[in-house]
CSV table of C-alpha atoms and ligand atoms in Angstrom, one decimal:
chain,number,residue,atom,x,y,z
B,1,MET,CA,0.0,0.0,0.0
B,2,ALA,CA,1.4,3.3,-1.2
B,3,GLY,CA,1.5,5.8,1.9
B,4,ILE,CA,-0.3,9.2,1.9
B,5,LEU,CA,2.1,12.4,2.4
B,6,PHE,CA,0.4,14.8,4.7
B,7,ILE,CA,1.7,18.4,4.8
B,8,ILE,CA,0.9,20.6,7.8
B,9,SER,CA,1.6,24.3,8.0
B,10,ALA,CA,0.7,26.9,10.6
B,11,PRO,CA,1.9,30.3,11.8
B,12,SER,CA,4.6,29.5,14.7
B,13,GLY,CA,2.5,29.3,17.7
B,14,SER,CA,-1.0,28.0,16.3
B,15,GLY,CA,-0.6,24.6,18.1
B,16,LYS,CA,0.5,22.6,15.2
B,17,SER,CA,3.1,20.5,17.3
B,18,THR,CA,0.6,20.1,19.9
B,19,LEU,CA,-1.9,18.7,17.4
B,20,VAL,CA,0.7,16.6,15.7
B,21,GLY,CA,1.5,14.9,19.2
B,22,GLU,CA,-2.0,14.3,19.8
B,23,LEU,CA,-2.7,12.5,16.2
B,24,ARG,CA,0.2,10.3,16.7
B,25,LYS,CA,-1.1,9.1,20.2
B,26,GLN,CA,-4.5,8.3,18.3
B,27,VAL,CA,-3.5,6.9,15.0
B,28,THR,CA,-1.0,4.1,14.0
B,29,ASN,CA,1.0,4.0,10.9
B,30,VAL,CA,1.5,7.6,10.3
B,31,ASP,CA,5.5,8.6,10.7
B,32,PHE,CA,6.5,12.3,11.5
B,33,SER,CA,9.3,13.6,9.5
B,34,ILE,CA,11.9,15.1,11.9
B,35,SER,CA,13.4,18.2,10.0
B,36,TRP,CA,16.8,19.3,10.1
B,37,THR,CA,17.3,23.0,11.4
B,38,THR,CA,20.1,25.4,12.1
B,39,ARG,CA,18.0,27.1,14.9
B,40,PRO,CA,19.0,26.2,18.4
B,41,PRO,CA,17.1,23.9,20.4
B,42,ARG,CA,14.3,25.7,22.4
B,43,GLY,CA,13.2,24.6,25.7
B,44,SER,CA,13.3,20.7,26.4
B,45,GLU,CA,13.8,20.0,22.8
B,46,GLU,CA,16.4,17.1,22.1
B,47,ASN,CA,18.4,16.5,19.1
B,48,GLY,CA,17.0,13.6,17.2
B,49,ARG,CA,13.5,14.0,18.6
B,50,GLU,CA,12.1,17.3,17.4
B,51,TYR,CA,14.5,18.1,15.1
B,52,HIS,CA,17.9,17.1,13.8
B,53,PHE,CA,20.0,20.2,14.7
B,54,THR,CA,23.0,21.3,12.7
B,55,SER,CA,25.2,23.8,11.8
B,56,ARG,CA,24.5,26.3,8.6
B,57,GLU,CA,27.7,24.9,7.1
B,58,GLU,CA,26.5,21.3,7.5
B,59,PHE,CA,22.9,22.1,6.3
B,60,GLU,CA,24.4,23.9,3.1
B,61,ARG,CA,26.6,20.8,2.3
B,62,MET,CA,23.6,18.6,2.7
B,63,ARG,CA,21.4,20.9,0.6
B,64,ASP,CA,24.1,21.0,-2.2
B,65,ALA,CA,24.3,17.2,-2.0
B,66,GLY,CA,20.8,17.2,-2.9
B,67,LEU,CA,19.7,15.5,0.2
B,68,PHE,CA,16.5,17.4,1.0
B,69,LEU,CA,13.1,16.8,-0.7
B,70,GLU,CA,12.3,20.6,0.3
B,71,TYR,CA,14.1,23.3,2.5
B,72,ALA,CA,13.4,27.0,3.4
B,73,GLU,CA,14.8,29.9,5.4
B,74,VAL,CA,12.3,30.5,8.2
B,75,PHE,CA,13.0,33.4,10.7
B,76,GLY,CA,16.5,33.7,9.9
B,77,ASN,CA,17.4,29.8,10.3
B,78,TYR,CA,17.3,27.0,7.7
B,79,TYR,CA,14.8,24.2,7.9
B,80,GLY,CA,14.7,21.1,5.5
B,81,THR,CA,13.0,17.8,5.2
B,82,SER,CA,15.4,14.7,4.3
B,83,ARG,CA,14.5,12.6,1.3
B,84,LEU,CA,15.4,9.6,3.7
B,85,SER,CA,12.2,10.3,5.7
B,86,LEU,CA,9.8,9.9,2.7
B,87,GLU,CA,12.1,6.6,1.5
B,88,ASP,CA,11.7,5.2,4.9
B,89,ALA,CA,8.0,5.7,5.3
B,90,ARG,CA,7.5,4.4,1.6
B,91,ARG,CA,9.2,1.3,2.4
B,92,GLN,CA,7.0,0.5,5.2
B,93,GLY,CA,3.9,1.5,3.7
B,94,HIS,CA,3.4,4.3,6.4
B,95,ASP,CA,1.8,7.5,5.8
B,96,LEU,CA,4.2,10.6,6.4
B,97,LEU,CA,3.5,13.7,8.0
B,98,LEU,CA,5.5,16.9,7.4
B,99,ASP,CA,5.3,19.7,9.5
B,100,ILE,CA,6.8,22.6,7.2
B,101,ASP,CA,6.3,26.0,6.5
B,102,VAL,CA,4.2,27.7,3.5
B,103,GLN,CA,7.2,27.7,1.2
B,104,GLY,CA,8.3,24.1,1.9
B,105,ALA,CA,4.7,23.1,1.4
B,106,ALA,CA,4.9,24.8,-2.0
B,107,GLN,CA,7.9,22.9,-2.9
B,108,VAL,CA,6.5,19.7,-2.1
B,109,ARG,CA,3.2,20.5,-3.8
B,110,ARG,CA,4.9,21.2,-7.1
B,111,SER,CA,7.0,17.8,-7.0
B,112,MET,CA,4.2,15.6,-5.2
B,113,PRO,CA,0.7,17.2,-6.1
B,114,GLU,CA,-1.0,14.3,-4.6
B,115,ALA,CA,0.1,15.2,-1.2
B,116,VAL,CA,-2.6,16.1,1.2
B,117,SER,CA,-2.0,19.8,2.7
B,118,ILE,CA,-3.7,20.8,6.1
B,119,PHE,CA,-3.3,24.7,7.3
B,120,VAL,CA,-3.8,25.4,10.8
B,121,MET,CA,-5.0,28.9,11.9
B,122,PRO,CA,-5.2,30.3,15.3
B,123,PRO,CA,-8.9,31.6,16.1
B,124,THR,CA,-7.4,35.3,16.6
B,125,PRO,CA,-4.2,37.1,16.6
B,126,LYS,CA,-4.7,37.7,20.5
B,127,VAL,CA,-5.1,33.9,21.2
B,128,LEU,CA,-1.9,33.6,19.0
B,129,ARG,CA,-0.1,36.0,21.0
B,130,THR,CA,-1.0,34.6,24.2
B,131,ARG,CA,-0.1,31.3,23.1
B,132,LEU,CA,3.4,32.2,21.9
B,133,ARG,CA,4.1,34.0,25.1
B,134,ASN,CA,2.9,31.3,27.2
B,135,ARG,CA,5.2,29.0,25.2
B,136,SER,CA,8.1,31.2,25.7
B,137,ARG,CA,7.5,31.5,29.5
B,138,ALA,CA,7.1,27.5,30.0
B,139,GLU,CA,10.4,27.5,28.2
B,140,GLY,CA,12.0,30.0,30.4
B,141,VAL,CA,12.7,32.3,27.7
B,142,VAL,CA,10.5,35.3,26.7
B,143,ASN,CA,12.3,37.2,23.8
B,144,GLU,CA,9.9,40.0,22.8
B,145,SER,CA,11.7,40.7,19.4
B,146,GLU,CA,11.5,37.2,18.4
B,147,LEU,CA,7.8,37.1,19.6
B,148,TYR,CA,6.9,40.2,17.6
B,149,ARG,CA,8.7,38.7,14.5
B,150,ARG,CA,6.7,35.5,14.6
B,151,LEU,CA,3.5,37.5,15.2
B,152,SER,CA,4.3,39.7,12.3
B,153,GLU,CA,4.8,36.8,9.8
B,154,ALA,CA,1.5,35.0,10.9
B,155,SER,CA,-0.8,37.3,8.8
B,156,LYS,CA,1.6,36.7,5.6
B,157,GLU,CA,1.5,33.0,6.2
B,158,ILE,CA,-2.3,32.7,6.6
B,159,GLU,CA,-2.8,34.6,3.2
B,160,ASN,CA,-1.7,31.2,1.8
B,161,TYR,CA,-4.4,29.3,2.9
B,162,ARG,CA,-6.3,28.8,-0.4
B,163,ASP,CA,-3.4,26.5,-1.4
B,164,TYR,CA,-4.3,23.9,1.1
B,165,GLY,CA,-6.8,21.4,0.7
B,166,TYR,CA,-8.2,21.5,4.3
B,167,ILE,CA,-8.2,24.2,7.0
B,168,LEU,CA,-8.4,23.8,10.8
B,169,VAL,CA,-9.0,26.6,13.0
B,170,ASN,CA,-7.5,25.7,16.4
B,171,ASP,CA,-9.7,26.8,19.0
B,172,ILE,CA,-10.7,24.0,21.2
B,173,LEU,CA,-7.9,21.5,21.3
B,174,ASP,CA,-10.1,18.3,21.5
B,175,ARG,CA,-12.2,19.4,18.7
B,176,THR,CA,-9.3,20.3,16.3
B,177,VAL,CA,-7.7,17.0,17.1
B,178,ALA,CA,-10.9,15.0,16.4
B,179,GLN,CA,-10.8,17.1,13.0
B,180,LEU,CA,-7.2,16.2,12.2
B,181,GLU,CA,-7.7,12.6,12.9
B,182,ALA,CA,-10.9,12.6,10.9
B,183,ILE,CA,-9.0,14.0,7.8
B,184,VAL,CA,-6.2,11.4,8.2
B,185,LEU,CA,-9.0,8.6,8.4
B,186,ALA,CA,-11.2,10.1,5.7
B,187,GLU,CA,-8.2,10.3,3.2
B,188,ARG,CA,-7.1,6.6,3.8
B,189,TYR,CA,-10.7,5.8,3.1
B,190,TYR,CA,-10.9,7.4,0.0
B,191,ARG,CA,-7.7,6.7,-1.4
B,192,ASN,CA,-6.8,3.2,-0.3
B,193,GLY,CA,-10.3,2.1,0.7
B,194,GLU,CA,-9.2,1.5,4.4
B,195,PRO,CA,-12.4,1.0,6.5
B,196,ILE,CA,-13.0,3.4,9.2
B,197,ALA,CA,-14.1,1.5,12.2
B,198,PHE,CA,-15.8,3.8,14.3
B,199,ARG,CA,-18.7,6.2,13.5
B,200,SER,CA,-17.6,6.3,9.8
B,201,SER,CA,-20.3,8.5,8.4
B,202,ARG,CA,-19.7,11.1,11.0
B,203,VAL,CA,-15.8,11.0,10.3
B,204,LEU,CA,-16.3,11.6,6.8
B,205,GLU,CA,-18.8,14.5,7.4
B,206,VAL,CA,-16.2,16.1,9.9
B,207,ALA,CA,-13.5,15.8,7.3
B,208,ALA,CA,-15.7,17.2,4.5
B,209,ALA,CA,-16.5,20.3,6.7
B,210,CYS,CA,-13.0,21.1,7.1
B,211,ARG,CA,-12.2,21.1,3.5
B,212,GLN,CA,-11.0,24.6,2.3
B,213,THR,CA,-13.6,24.8,-0.1
B,214,ASN,CA,-16.1,24.1,2.5
B,215,SER,CA,-14.7,26.5,4.9
B,216,GLN,CA,-15.4,30.1,3.8
B,217,ASP,CA,-18.0,31.0,6.5
B,218,ARG,CA,-16.1,29.4,9.2
B,219,LEU,CA,-13.0,31.4,8.0
B,220,LYS,CA,-14.3,34.7,7.5
B,221,PRO,CA,-14.0,36.1,11.1
B,222,VAL,CA,-10.6,34.6,11.4
B,223,LEU,CA,-9.4,36.3,8.3
B,224,GLU,CA,-11.1,39.5,9.2
B,225,ALA,CA,-9.4,39.4,12.7
B,226,PHE,CA,-5.9,39.0,10.9
B,227,GLY,CA,-6.8,41.8,8.5
B,228,ILE,CA,-6.7,39.6,5.6
B,229,GLY,CA,-9.1,40.3,2.6
B,230,GLY,CA,-10.2,43.6,3.9
B,231,SER,CA,-12.2,46.1,1.6
B,232,ASN,CA,-9.5,48.8,1.4
B,233,GLY,CA,-6.7,46.5,0.5
B,234,GLN,CA,-4.5,47.7,3.2
B,235,GLN,CA,-3.2,45.2,5.8
B,236,GLN,CA,-2.4,46.3,9.3
B,237,LEU,CA,-0.6,44.3,11.8
B,238,PRO,CA,-3.4,43.2,13.8
B,239,PHE,CA,-1.9,42.8,17.2
B,240,GLY,CA,-2.5,46.5,18.4
B,241,ASP,CA,0.3,49.1,18.6
B,242,ASP,CA,2.2,47.5,21.5
B,243,LEU,CA,2.8,44.2,23.0
B,244,ASP,CA,1.8,44.6,26.6
B,245,GLU,CA,1.2,41.8,28.6
B,246,ASP,CA,-1.8,39.7,28.2
R,1,ADP,P1,3.3,25.3,17.1
R,1,ADP,O1,4.0,24.0,17.0
R,1,ADP,O2,2.3,25.8,15.8
R,1,ADP,O3,4.6,26.5,16.9
R,1,ADP,P2,2.6,24.6,19.7
R,1,ADP,O4,2.0,23.3,19.5
R,1,ADP,O5,4.0,24.9,20.4
R,1,ADP,O6,2.6,25.7,18.4
R,1,ADP,O7,1.4,25.5,20.6
R,1,ADP,C1,2.0,26.9,21.2
R,1,ADP,C2,1.4,26.9,22.4
R,1,ADP,O8,-0.2,27.0,22.5
R,1,ADP,C3,1.7,25.8,23.6
R,1,ADP,O9,2.0,26.4,24.8
R,1,ADP,C4,0.7,24.9,23.6
R,1,ADP,O10,0.4,24.2,24.6
R,1,ADP,C5,-0.6,25.9,23.2
R,1,ADP,N1,-1.9,25.6,22.8
R,1,ADP,C6,-1.9,24.7,21.3
R,1,ADP,N2,-2.9,24.5,21.0
R,1,ADP,C7,-4.1,25.0,21.8
R,1,ADP,C8,-5.3,25.2,22.1
R,1,ADP,N3,-6.2,24.8,21.0
R,1,ADP,N4,-5.9,25.8,23.3
R,1,ADP,C9,-5.0,26.3,24.0
R,1,ADP,N5,-3.6,26.2,24.0
R,1,ADP,C10,-3.0,25.6,22.9
R,2,5GP,P1,10.0,26.3,15.1
R,2,5GP,O1,11.3,27.2,15.0
R,2,5GP,O2,8.8,27.0,15.6
R,2,5GP,O3,10.0,25.0,15.3
R,2,5GP,O4,9.4,26.4,13.2
R,2,5GP,C1,9.4,27.4,12.5
R,2,5GP,C2,8.8,27.1,11.2
R,2,5GP,O5,9.6,26.1,10.6
R,2,5GP,C3,7.5,26.4,11.4
R,2,5GP,O6,6.6,27.0,10.5
R,2,5GP,C4,7.7,24.9,10.9
R,2,5GP,O7,6.5,24.6,10.2
R,2,5GP,C5,8.8,25.2,10.0
R,2,5GP,N1,9.5,24.2,9.5
R,2,5GP,C6,9.9,23.2,10.5
R,2,5GP,N2,10.8,22.2,9.8
R,2,5GP,C7,10.7,22.3,8.6
R,2,5GP,C8,11.0,22.0,7.2
R,2,5GP,O8,11.8,20.7,7.3
R,2,5GP,N3,10.9,22.6,6.3
R,2,5GP,C9,10.4,23.8,6.2
R,2,5GP,N4,10.3,24.4,4.6
R,2,5GP,N5,9.9,24.2,7.2
R,2,5GP,C10,10.1,23.8,8.2
C-alpha cells in the first residue's frame, strides 16, 4: 500500500506541534518526519526528537548534495526535510506527516501534487500572541523581538491558506485533534479503501467540513481578525500598537 503524504503548516504558535503530538497518540502507521534545522534547540527539545539540529555549514553541504526533499529559510534559520524520511515511510507502507512552512509546502506540492495539505490557523491574533508568550514563558525565555517577528509573519503565512486542501481553526484543542484525525482517516478511506471502524459517516462529515472549499463561512471572522481580505486592501498588523502583557 502506498503511504499518503500529509503536509501540515501553520503560523508559529498556532498549536501545530501540539496537534501532531495528539494525532500520533490516536492514529497508527503515520510517521513524523524529523526536520533538519540550523536554529538552536528550544526549551526541552532534544537532538533527534523534535529536530536534527545542525550548523549552517553542514546544512548547506547537505542541501548542495541534494539530500533535501524541500528546504526553506524561516526566521533567519534553515529548515529542511530529508529525502530519507519519505523513502523510509514508503518502504514501510506508512503515511508520512511533514510539519513544514508555507514555502516548503509549495515546493512539495510542485513535486508531489497528490500530497494532502492541511493549514492550521489560530482563532484570533490575540490568542496567537497569548499562546506564543505562554510557550516562551514555559520554556523560560521570553524574547520580545522574536515574539514580535513570529506575530508579524502570521498574517503573511495565513494569506496562503487557499493553497491547502483542508483548514483547521485551532480553537478548542480536543475538537481540532478530532478534526485532524478525521482528515487522516477519511483520506485513507478515499485513497486506499481503508475501512473506518468507528462512526464512519460522522468521520467523513467532519473531514468534509474541514475542506478549504467548504470553509468560507468558518474562516471569514478569522481572516478579518488577521486583517486579510479587507475592503481597503490595506493590511495592518492586527496585534495592536504595543505588545503589552496579556
Ligand atoms: P506550533 O507548533 O504551531 O508553533 P505549539 O504546539 O508549540 O505551536 O503551541 C503553542 C502553545 O499553544 C503551546 O503552549 C500549546 O500548549 C498551546 N496550545 C496549542 N493548542 C492549543 C489550544 N487549542 N488551546 C490552548 N492552547 C493551545
Ligand atoms: P519552529 O522554529 O517554531 O519549530 O518552526 C518554525 C517554522 O519552521 C514552522 O513554520 C515550521 O513548520 C517550519 N519548519 C519546520 N521544519 C521544517 C522543514 O523541514 N521545512 C520547512 N520548509 N519548514 C519547516
